[in-house]
Amino acid sequence: MTIPTVEDLRSAALVHRFNDTFNPPGLTNFLGCVQADTDVTGIRSLNFPPFACGDVVTAGLYLEGRYFPSTGAPVTFTWYPDRIVREAEYRGLRLRSTTALPFGEMAVVVQLEVENTDGRPREVQLRLGVQGGVTKAVQAWNDPEPPRETDNDMAVDGARRALTFSARNSPAATIEGTWPRPDSVEVTGFSYREVLAPGERWQLSYVKAVGEDLAAATELFDSLVDRVPATLQRARRGWNEELAALFTPGNDSYSGHLPLLETTDKDVLRLYWMGALGVAYFKRTSPHSVIGRTYDTLMPRYWQSVTFLWDFSLSSLVHSLLDPDVLRTHLEHWMSTDIYKHFGTEWVTGGPVGQWYSVNDFAMVKMIRDYLRWTGDHGWLAKGVRSLHGGEPPVVEYLEWYARSWFMFRTPSGLASYGGIGNLLECVSTYIAEVASLNAANAFNLRFAAEVARMLGRPDKAHGYEAEARQLVSDLQKLYAPGRGFWNARLTDGRMVPVRHCYDFFTVLNTIAEDLSPTQHAEMTSFFKRELRTPTWMHALSCEDTDAMSGVRPDHQWTGAYTAWPAQALSALYRVGQADLAFEWMKGLAASANQGPFGQAHFAESVVGPDGGGARKSSPNLPYVCDWACSAGGAWVSTIVESLFGVEATLSDGLSASPQFADFDPGARLVGLRYQGADYEVTREGARRV
């Protein structure tokens, strides 16, 4: 089958106990998210913006009077798109839980099964601990953690033997309870006492429902609490339908679709599927979104309701093919936002969030480019979009502005200086001011603006942009470290500081490879092999870099790498003809897709041991602070389509393909690749319209 099911995408069995370096899996139902705790039943971060329960753990398991994580018993986690299965054994009891978010509902369900494996009758004392609290925050969610009210009115619902929490400062309520109903209920949880014969199983269903008021929450609770097995089945069917929609023309879930990948290579197929899911898992269809259907960037713990321009742009090929209408809406929204003060926006209010990311111009040009070349919607360039400064300039003027805004940051060296650590990688103290990556990206931006100008019959303007790009590239060469394969950063005082970072490696090659010499290609490749690559992941910063001692955040430091960086590095290798090296590494990288959608960052294997056979996802806790999944995982789809299959989607000169298969399945093909209104099939022979 080329269309995956939830069974095809399940993670490896990940075995962990409390305080392991582990990021427990999460779930979404497109309204919100939840995360498993390092426990058999506990959940945390249940939030459906604007409704939020904070990052609070509830439904924690106590067994024989003891909080289960304190026992030291390992828990096996298996993630599926629709559910999380947790299993453990403790003193003659086998425990298994299944957690899911019902489609279309602000609720979570957990089904627990307890089996007596002791060989003798057992009295089982079990308790679910509860910590409540809910709010409705119709405001900008501009903090990493979701909002919370800590002074809810709490009560026992005697008829249901459940616990209710009602917000005092906003219209929000939640109710938690079980089926069968507990033997006793206290303000801290529910208690049960069961006698199980040898081999006998006992099942408990837990539900937490959220609503605008207690009546709404209770109505939802009542519809689920004694029907949890059926709810789990509906979630599975719903997710299988969603996965099929990803690859089906004319589906009801997206304004486009992705091509099918048909191959016998299970590693590449898993990377492709996880890349696709790494975008779809962030779709949000909340009726509370002021900009309609949208895509979050992180889940399930941090920056809920927020979309970062940078991360979105790294998956822009997927957005262009899968949901181009939403991509266009986002681009117009961001054109009306000051992208020189913020890194993104959130959808509860539509307002800006965070500090300026200096990548924003590059991100906007890349997204506009992908939208135009894949959809062929060239008329959009003439559409007026409301500006913060008044009027409605056409889209083409925004594009030209983003391509030339580097002049605002230009220094006497001829390059743009892009600010401090918080504007760039946030955790590499030497990666500041004039960096190679974004100055190479400026040349890329100018060349695309020239391509658009030429298409619109403005050759003089195109020649001007191309001349600027040539000069930029010439000035940029002064940052290169000859013979060493990496680039320097030029600080504001003129000092040149070597920075052995992957972002320079792949951004320079992916934007201006044709401007570099074969010697530079070879030196940069050697640097990558020598100091960045690991068998199943990479170091974002070389372990030999002088800044390595300044931080341990694995998205950009020596400890690991951000989710899209290996995919971007693969693309860079293909761009300079290193197909054999790239494909060999790609096979290893596939092992890191065994933990569910790619995390915000994974640890290099020499830093923290592998998990599920691949590079371990970063912990969400300090000092690492990386979420379980990130929408930039769509970069893996781009690498397979545009690098492995060599697809070149031009603005106005058609679609072609020059595959670089190396040892990849010679019979592999992409089917149903949509380009400017027509479908194409791509094989090792190239692309053909069908």
XYZ file of C-alpha atoms in Angstrom:
690
model
C 0.000 0.000 0.000
C 1.255 3.501 -0.810
C -1.334 5.223 1.419
C -0.364 4.624 5.041
C -2.685 3.659 7.876
C -2.200 4.409 11.540
C -0.636 0.965 11.932
C 1.991 1.737 9.286
C 3.061 4.894 11.112
C 3.308 3.574 14.645
C 6.479 4.290 16.557
C 8.934 1.802 17.924
C 8.219 0.580 21.445
C 10.013 3.183 23.578
C 10.792 2.019 27.113
C 11.292 4.721 29.753
C 10.895 5.546 33.411
C 10.701 8.781 35.370
C 13.592 11.198 34.865
C 14.873 9.533 31.713
C 15.937 11.905 28.954
C 12.678 11.361 27.116
C 9.973 13.414 25.449
C 6.650 11.593 25.947
C 4.453 11.413 22.833
C 1.547 13.703 22.034
C -1.708 13.654 20.087
C -3.910 16.101 18.216
C -7.479 16.116 16.930
C -6.963 19.412 15.011
C -8.687 21.378 17.787
C -5.909 20.975 20.302
C -3.329 18.644 21.825
C -2.473 16.427 24.749
C 0.757 14.807 25.915
C 1.284 11.582 27.802
C 3.109 11.825 31.090
C 5.882 9.375 32.065
C 3.256 7.209 33.690
C 0.755 4.567 32.597
C -2.307 6.847 32.651
C -1.196 10.419 33.376
C -1.764 13.181 30.830
C -0.581 16.777 30.605
C -0.810 19.859 28.367
C -4.454 19.317 27.427
C -5.302 22.515 25.578
C -7.812 23.562 22.920
C -7.070 27.243 22.310
C -8.532 29.514 23.552
C -9.411 26.916 26.226
C -6.394 25.872 28.263
C -5.646 23.558 31.143
C -1.996 24.631 31.308
C 0.862 22.156 31.484
C -0.687 20.351 34.441
C -0.499 16.592 35.000
C -3.749 14.833 35.800
C -5.095 11.244 35.859
C -1.815 10.067 37.405
C -1.823 6.420 38.496
C -1.425 5.320 42.114
C -1.105 1.553 42.582
C -1.365 -0.028 46.011
C -1.144 3.472 47.455
C 2.029 4.457 45.611
C 2.440 6.968 42.772
C 3.434 4.764 39.870
C 6.477 6.752 38.589
C 8.025 6.351 42.047
C 8.119 2.557 41.674
C 10.887 2.738 39.073
C 8.955 0.342 36.846
C 9.612 1.050 33.160
C 6.741 2.066 30.889
C 6.625 1.102 27.222
C 5.226 3.850 24.971
C 3.948 3.137 21.459
C 2.628 6.128 19.538
C 0.121 5.951 16.683
C -1.383 8.992 14.929
C -4.705 8.274 16.650
C -3.582 6.961 20.051
C -0.818 6.361 22.556
C -0.492 2.891 24.064
C 1.372 2.546 27.365
C 2.260 -0.765 28.998
C 3.945 -1.761 32.255
C 4.222 -4.658 34.700
C 4.397 -4.330 38.454
C 4.153 -6.976 41.205
C 2.089 -9.477 39.281
C -0.061 -6.958 37.447
C 0.064 -6.145 33.753
C -1.124 -2.629 32.921
C -2.068 -1.307 29.495
C -3.636 2.039 28.653
C -4.812 3.652 25.420
C -5.099 7.449 25.187
C -6.894 9.354 22.422
C -8.475 12.686 21.545
C -11.985 12.270 20.113
C -12.365 13.868 16.700
C -14.162 17.194 16.841
C -14.440 17.302 20.642
C -12.612 19.153 23.419
C -11.923 16.029 25.441
C -9.404 13.291 26.148
C -10.098 9.632 26.908
C -7.881 7.012 28.549
C -8.809 3.343 28.666
C -6.878 1.321 31.282
C -6.756 -2.469 31.442
C -5.373 -4.249 34.509
C -4.590 -7.980 34.280
C -3.696 -10.261 37.177
C -0.666 -12.325 36.103
C 0.164 -13.434 39.633
C -1.307 -16.946 39.586
C -3.424 -16.209 42.638
C -6.388 -13.953 43.383
C -5.351 -10.342 43.911
C -7.012 -7.398 45.520
C -6.032 -4.393 43.464
C -6.085 -0.945 45.027
C -5.917 1.740 42.386
C -6.290 5.482 42.387
C -6.301 8.182 39.690
C -4.985 11.470 41.011
C -6.576 14.627 39.639
C -5.230 18.161 39.235
C -7.720 20.417 37.517
C -7.893 23.968 36.287
C -9.140 25.571 33.081
C -9.358 28.999 31.464
C -10.636 30.584 28.287
C -7.969 33.048 27.192
C -9.116 35.064 24.184
C -5.847 36.925 23.980
C -2.498 36.567 22.284
C -0.896 33.308 23.384
C 2.572 34.844 23.314
C 4.271 32.792 26.006
C 5.816 29.363 25.416
C 3.546 27.690 27.970
C -0.239 27.904 27.686
C -2.254 30.162 30.020
C -3.845 28.876 33.205
C -6.178 29.944 36.001
C -5.215 28.518 39.371
C -8.274 29.503 41.414
C -11.054 27.494 39.749
C -14.145 26.609 41.742
C -13.881 22.886 42.376
C -16.763 20.552 43.237
C -17.743 16.903 43.379
C -20.527 15.913 41.004
C -22.264 13.409 43.258
C -24.475 11.872 40.575
C -21.513 11.110 38.317
C -18.935 10.712 41.077
C -16.802 13.084 39.034
C -14.805 16.255 39.715
C -15.666 19.604 38.162
C -13.625 22.769 37.753
C -15.164 26.107 36.780
C -13.062 29.163 35.942
C -13.827 32.297 37.944
C -12.339 34.761 35.479
C -13.486 33.392 32.138
C -16.271 31.249 30.638
C -14.656 27.802 30.906
C -15.226 24.569 32.779
C -14.000 21.002 32.819
C -15.163 17.705 34.302
C -13.112 14.552 34.963
C -14.498 11.135 35.793
C -14.514 7.431 34.985
C -16.553 4.398 33.995
C -17.200 2.388 36.022
C -17.639 5.060 38.624
C -15.119 5.086 41.464
C -15.698 3.441 44.811
C -14.842 6.764 46.383
C -14.103 10.250 45.162
C -12.075 12.925 46.923
C -11.030 16.383 45.776
C -7.675 14.861 44.781
C -8.924 11.933 42.714
C -10.781 8.645 42.359
C -10.192 5.355 44.194
C -11.032 1.759 43.218
C -10.757 -1.626 44.864
C -11.132 -4.782 42.761
C -10.459 -8.477 43.390
C -9.093 -10.187 40.275
C -8.835 -13.933 39.754
C -5.666 -15.277 38.083
C -5.689 -14.141 34.470
C -8.709 -11.880 34.998
C -8.767 -8.388 33.461
C -10.472 -5.268 34.698
C -11.068 -2.211 32.547
C -11.445 1.447 33.511
C -12.297 4.384 31.250
C -11.286 7.937 32.147
C -12.649 11.089 30.460
C -11.792 14.757 30.807
C -14.117 17.118 28.927
C -13.809 20.884 28.434
C -16.573 23.360 27.668
C -17.630 26.996 27.661
C -19.586 26.274 30.819
C -20.148 23.348 33.132
C -23.338 22.300 31.346
C -21.525 22.000 28.005
C -18.590 20.143 29.529
C -20.904 17.766 31.362
C -22.969 17.044 28.252
C -19.790 16.120 26.394
C -18.577 14.026 29.325
C -21.857 12.087 29.433
C -21.640 11.330 25.712
C -18.205 9.739 26.126
C -17.689 8.260 29.576
C -19.398 4.885 29.035
C -18.487 4.702 25.335
C -14.703 5.009 25.383
C -13.993 1.813 23.380
C -16.257 3.069 20.601
C -14.595 6.496 20.791
C -11.200 4.871 20.293
C -12.486 3.081 17.211
C -13.888 6.319 15.775
C -10.566 8.059 16.300
C -8.793 5.262 14.438
C -11.213 5.427 11.517
C -10.977 9.203 11.458
C -7.210 9.170 11.298
C -7.121 6.544 8.565
C -9.467 8.755 6.547
C -7.220 11.755 7.240
C -4.120 9.893 6.089
C -5.888 8.876 2.892
C -6.953 12.486 2.300
C -3.312 13.595 2.317
C -2.738 11.744 -0.958
C -6.197 11.942 -2.553
C -7.118 14.617 -5.131
C -10.339 16.462 -4.340
C -10.395 15.438 -0.671
C -12.475 17.290 1.918
C -9.639 18.028 4.357
C -7.193 20.088 2.276
C -7.226 22.376 -0.750
C -4.664 20.145 -2.480
C -2.893 16.821 -2.029
C 0.562 15.254 -1.944
C 1.899 12.783 -4.503
C 2.035 9.115 -3.634
C 5.481 7.607 -3.258
C 5.604 4.046 -4.559
C 8.768 2.217 -3.580
C 10.076 -0.990 -2.062
C 12.507 1.055 0.060
C 10.819 1.114 3.458
C 13.319 3.579 4.926
C 12.739 6.302 2.354
C 8.996 5.619 2.415
C 8.899 6.123 6.189
C 10.812 9.386 5.902
C 8.344 10.559 3.272
C 5.299 9.577 5.296
C 6.651 11.140 8.480
C 7.465 14.319 6.593
C 3.892 14.519 5.341
C 2.453 13.753 8.769
C 4.880 16.282 10.238
C 2.778 18.975 8.558
C -0.686 17.412 8.738
C -0.330 16.847 12.481
C -0.176 20.620 12.953
C -3.369 21.469 11.095
C -5.811 23.347 13.323
C -9.467 23.730 12.392
C -10.673 25.546 15.484
C -13.812 27.671 15.127
C -11.983 30.168 17.346
C -9.240 30.858 14.788
C -9.571 34.375 13.380
C -7.739 33.361 10.197
C -9.531 30.083 9.534
C -7.709 26.810 9.044
C -4.122 27.176 10.118
C -0.986 25.230 11.055
C 0.788 25.432 14.394
C 4.571 25.076 14.631
C 5.129 23.097 17.838
C 3.174 20.562 19.880
C 2.026 19.521 22.361
C 3.658 21.592 25.099
C 4.952 24.921 23.795
C 3.712 27.900 21.730
C 0.245 26.518 21.120
C -1.729 28.510 18.502
C 1.538 30.078 17.239
C 2.993 29.811 13.720
C 6.648 30.713 13.179
C 7.464 32.035 9.704
C 10.817 30.253 9.654
C 9.474 26.786 10.453
C 6.498 27.198 8.124
C 8.834 28.129 5.264
C 10.873 24.960 5.730
C 7.735 22.975 4.860
C 6.505 25.382 2.195
C 6.659 22.824 -0.616
C 4.273 20.616 1.358
C 1.982 23.559 2.076
C 2.044 24.543 -1.614
C 0.957 21.075 -2.718
C -1.237 20.018 0.193
C -3.046 23.187 1.241
C -2.171 26.083 -1.074
C -5.260 28.105 -0.126
C -4.134 28.202 3.492
C -0.572 29.073 2.483
C -1.847 32.036 0.484
C -4.001 33.191 3.401
C -1.028 33.029 5.745
C 1.212 34.921 3.362
C -1.302 37.738 3.039
C -1.733 37.813 6.805
C 2.020 38.094 7.318
C 2.301 40.803 4.664
C 0.015 42.849 6.909
C 2.246 42.160 9.930
C 5.535 43.755 10.910
C 7.875 40.840 10.249
C 10.826 42.950 11.430
C 9.628 42.871 15.027
C 8.277 39.336 15.490
C 8.952 35.705 14.580
C 5.338 34.814 13.827
C 1.681 35.175 14.667
C -0.940 33.276 16.622
C -4.462 32.474 15.538
C -6.571 33.241 18.611
C -6.238 36.976 17.905
C -4.162 36.976 14.712
C -1.574 39.139 16.458
C 2.232 39.014 16.353
C 4.355 36.937 18.718
C 7.950 37.065 19.904
C 11.092 38.863 18.805
C 12.350 39.507 15.267
C 13.895 36.565 13.470
C 16.306 37.832 10.841
C 15.438 34.898 8.581
C 11.954 36.339 7.952
C 12.698 37.942 4.566
C 14.164 34.694 3.272
C 11.221 32.768 4.706
C 8.679 35.014 2.990
C 10.435 34.865 -0.389
C 10.763 31.086 -0.178
C 7.071 30.656 0.621
C 5.954 33.065 -2.114
C 8.248 31.295 -4.576
C 6.921 27.844 -3.725
C 3.312 28.985 -3.872
C 3.746 30.652 -7.278
C 5.730 27.936 -8.976
C 3.595 25.012 -7.822
C 0.140 26.584 -8.197
C 0.823 28.795 -11.214
C -1.363 31.463 -9.586
C 0.648 34.280 -11.133
C -2.348 36.616 -11.078
C -1.976 36.728 -7.306
C 1.060 38.960 -7.785
C -1.284 41.802 -8.725
C -3.573 41.387 -5.716
C -3.562 44.273 -3.253
C -2.854 43.361 0.373
C -3.427 45.752 3.251
C -0.204 47.254 4.553
C 0.609 48.341 8.102
C 1.738 51.632 6.581
C -1.500 52.286 4.713
C -2.803 51.354 1.311
C -2.934 47.967 -0.402
C 0.266 47.367 -2.380
C 0.230 44.402 -4.774
C 1.880 41.177 -3.727
C 4.720 41.739 -6.190
C 5.746 44.881 -4.286
C 5.939 42.916 -1.043
C 8.091 40.328 -2.805
C 10.427 43.017 -4.110
C 10.624 44.588 -0.666
C 11.544 41.280 0.996
C 14.187 40.689 -1.667
C 15.793 44.111 -1.183
C 15.207 44.804 2.512
C 18.727 43.605 3.264
C 19.799 47.133 2.368
C 18.346 48.225 5.721
C 21.016 46.106 7.424
C 23.896 46.692 5.010
C 27.319 47.517 6.440
C 30.397 49.051 4.770
C 31.526 45.476 4.003
C 28.663 45.192 1.530
C 26.888 42.493 3.559
C 23.856 42.684 5.833
C 24.333 42.499 9.595
C 21.544 40.497 11.192
C 21.552 41.390 14.841
C 22.293 39.428 17.962
C 21.874 35.916 19.258
C 18.117 36.276 19.795
C 17.563 37.240 16.157
C 19.413 34.259 14.725
C 19.990 30.864 16.357
C 19.267 31.940 19.971
C 21.893 29.645 21.496
C 25.109 30.106 19.488
C 26.783 33.221 20.846
C 29.202 33.672 17.922
C 26.531 33.357 15.217
C 25.656 37.042 15.043
C 25.949 40.130 12.825
C 27.205 39.275 9.313
C 26.588 35.568 8.718
C 27.092 33.622 5.496
C 23.713 31.884 5.415
C 21.358 34.856 5.251
C 23.629 36.863 2.990
C 23.646 33.939 0.553
C 19.861 33.840 0.966
C 19.736 37.522 -0.017
C 21.292 36.634 -3.364
C 18.699 33.874 -3.755
C 15.889 36.331 -2.939
C 17.152 38.861 -5.479
C 17.400 36.248 -8.200
C 13.848 35.116 -7.645
C 12.643 38.720 -7.717
C 14.507 39.039 -11.020
C 12.783 35.920 -12.357
C 9.385 37.370 -11.460
C 10.278 40.756 -12.955
C 11.335 39.117 -16.203
C 8.101 37.099 -16.331
C 6.142 40.334 -15.879
C 8.003 42.019 -18.727
C 10.382 44.155 -16.634
C 13.865 43.167 -17.899
C 15.617 46.302 -16.628
C 14.473 45.618 -13.098
C 15.543 41.979 -13.458
C 19.039 42.993 -14.613
C 19.368 45.289 -11.602
C 18.435 42.561 -9.131
C 20.846 40.109 -10.747
C 23.693 42.628 -10.586
C 23.014 43.152 -6.865
C 23.077 39.393 -6.337
C 26.443 39.040 -8.093
C 27.968 41.736 -5.925
C 26.571 40.142 -2.780
C 28.099 36.799 -3.669
C 31.459 38.472 -4.317
C 31.376 40.208 -0.945
C 30.195 37.024 0.763
C 33.238 35.070 -0.388
C 35.316 37.098 2.066
C 33.667 35.174 4.917
C 34.817 31.771 3.651
C 37.593 29.887 5.460
C 39.648 28.461 2.565
C 40.737 24.876 2.987
C 38.501 24.369 6.026
C 35.041 24.192 4.464
C 33.179 26.456 6.874
C 32.425 30.173 7.097
C 33.217 33.037 9.423
C 30.856 35.544 10.975
C 31.960 39.169 10.841
C 31.141 40.924 14.103
C 30.143 44.575 14.448
C 33.724 45.538 15.334
C 35.009 43.929 12.129
C 36.494 40.809 13.738
C 36.115 37.542 11.814
C 35.019 34.622 14.002
C 34.937 31.072 12.616
C 31.536 29.425 13.101
C 31.399 25.742 12.214
C 27.616 25.578 11.916
C 25.387 23.477 9.722
C 23.126 26.421 8.880
C 25.887 28.015 6.826
C 26.752 24.664 5.233
C 23.371 23.853 3.773
C 21.901 27.336 3.324
C 24.841 28.518 1.248
C 24.793 25.367 -0.899
C 21.015 25.359 -1.275
C 20.935 29.003 -2.402
C 24.157 29.822 -4.294
C 25.933 26.496 -4.979
C 26.468 27.513 -8.612
C 28.520 30.524 -7.455
C 31.014 28.409 -5.534
C 34.010 26.619 -6.958
C 34.356 22.826 -7.138
C 37.068 23.183 -4.505
C 34.631 24.894 -2.140
C 32.021 22.195 -2.796
C 34.587 19.529 -1.905
C 35.856 21.365 1.184
C 32.383 22.027 2.506
C 31.417 18.387 1.957
C 34.529 17.246 3.813
C 33.697 19.573 6.705
C 30.202 18.136 6.877
C 31.474 14.550 6.882
C 34.218 15.287 9.382
C 32.446 17.426 11.951
C 28.653 17.402 11.518
C 27.347 14.034 10.305
C 26.486 11.181 12.656
C 25.097 7.783 11.596
C 21.440 8.628 12.258
C 21.470 12.410 12.854
C 23.958 15.311 13.026
C 25.522 18.036 15.143
C 24.144 21.487 14.319
C 27.374 23.012 15.629
C 30.663 21.177 15.320
C 31.955 19.734 18.578
C 35.248 21.418 17.653
C 33.724 24.902 17.555
C 34.941 27.320 20.234
C 31.324 28.194 21.100
C 30.359 24.603 21.942
C 30.834 25.230 25.650
C 28.291 28.070 25.672
C 25.131 25.976 25.473
C 23.489 22.564 25.209
C 20.233 23.262 23.373
C 20.130 20.459 20.808
C 18.303 22.280 18.017
C 21.293 24.507 17.151
C 24.194 23.545 19.394
C 26.683 20.635 19.385
C 24.342 18.321 21.267
C 22.116 17.597 18.272
C 20.162 19.316 15.538
C 16.788 20.838 14.731
C 14.258 18.680 12.910
C 14.793 20.146 9.416
C 18.587 20.421 9.468
C 19.407 16.854 8.357
C 16.853 17.146 5.540
C 18.323 20.479 4.467
C 21.840 19.008 4.636
C 20.740 16.128 2.411
C 19.449 18.622 -0.146
C 22.787 20.443 -0.044
C 24.680 17.215 -0.713
C 22.473 16.384 -3.677
C 22.941 19.906 -5.014
C 26.705 19.393 -5.295
C 26.444 15.910 -6.810
C 27.028 13.880 -3.644
C 24.145 11.484 -4.278
C 25.931 8.366 -2.994
C 26.907 10.054 0.259
C 23.446 11.566 0.660
C 21.571 8.319 0.061
C 23.762 6.308 2.403
C 23.137 8.865 5.141
C 19.414 9.041 4.338
C 19.102 5.334 5.102
C 20.584 5.943 8.537
C 18.423 9.003 9.168
C 15.309 6.898 8.599
C 15.944 5.180 11.919
C 15.276 8.504 13.642
C 11.726 8.474 12.262
C 10.864 5.570 14.585
C 9.644 7.793 17.427
C 6.662 9.354 15.648
C 6.806 12.710 13.832
C 10.246 14.289 14.038
C 10.841 16.268 17.224
C 11.826 19.915 17.415
C 15.332 18.518 17.898
C 17.043 15.174 18.281
C 20.239 14.447 20.194
C 23.321 13.252 18.354
C 23.885 9.618 19.313
C 27.273 10.267 20.900
C 25.668 12.802 23.248
C 22.571 10.882 24.384
C 22.069 7.240 23.476
C 19.677 6.256 20.652
C 15.982 5.570 21.149
C 13.976 3.246 18.953
C 17.095 2.666 16.877
C 17.580 6.330 15.943
C 18.640 9.676 17.350
C 16.651 10.357 20.507
C 14.156 13.214 20.622
C 15.197 16.040 22.883
C 13.673 16.435 26.300
C 11.196 19.323 26.700
C 12.681 20.254 30.050
C 15.413 22.735 30.926
C 18.078 23.189 29.702
C 16.967 21.578 26.419
C 13.419 22.979 26.072
C 12.453 21.306 22.793
C 8.959 20.134 21.976
C 7.911 16.621 20.974
C 7.124 17.525 17.344
C 7.681 20.396 14.921
C 5.938 21.283 11.657
C 9.248 21.883 9.842
C 9.376 18.097 9.468
C 7.818 18.713 6.053
C 11.362 19.485 4.885
C 11.843 15.724 4.492
C 9.193 15.644 1.762
C 10.975 18.478 -0.054
C 14.262 16.569 0.042
C 12.736 13.417 -1.416
C 10.756 15.222 -4.126
C 13.275 17.873 -5.177
C 16.605 16.196 -4.413
C 16.252 12.409 -4.599
C 13.746 12.631 -7.472
C 15.345 15.840 -8.723
C 12.059 17.606 -9.496
C 12.455 21.169 -10.769
C 9.203 23.148 -10.687
C 9.813 26.401 -12.519
C 7.856 29.605 -12.322
C 6.745 29.605 -15.955
C 8.884 27.114 -17.925
C 7.307 23.829 -16.919
C 8.297 20.924 -14.705
C 11.233 18.572 -15.225
C 13.149 16.043 -13.151
C 16.753 14.856 -12.983
C 16.686 12.090 -10.368
C 19.818 11.176 -8.399
C 18.808 7.722 -7.227
C 22.248 6.264 -6.424
C 21.313 2.951 -4.719
C 17.656 3.892 -4.290
C 14.919 1.584 -5.608
C 15.148 1.917 -9.431
C 11.436 1.195 -9.779
C 10.336 3.961 -7.404
C 7.961 6.639 -8.631
C 5.999 9.663 -7.514
C 2.391 9.530 -8.673
C -0.055 12.428 -8.799
C 2.421 15.276 -8.406
C 0.313 18.385 -9.031
C 2.016 21.233 -10.865
C 0.113 24.280 -12.096
C -3.131 22.391 -12.651
C -1.709 19.229 -14.239
C -0.651 15.869 -12.775
C 2.798 14.378 -13.286
C 4.487 11.057 -12.658
C 8.194 11.009 -11.814
C 10.478 7.999 -12.206
C 14.232 7.538 -12.603
C 13.693 8.465 -16.256
C 12.337 11.907 -15.345
C 8.912 13.553 -15.190
C 5.992 13.106 -17.560
C 2.564 14.651 -17.625
C -0.299 12.187 -17.228
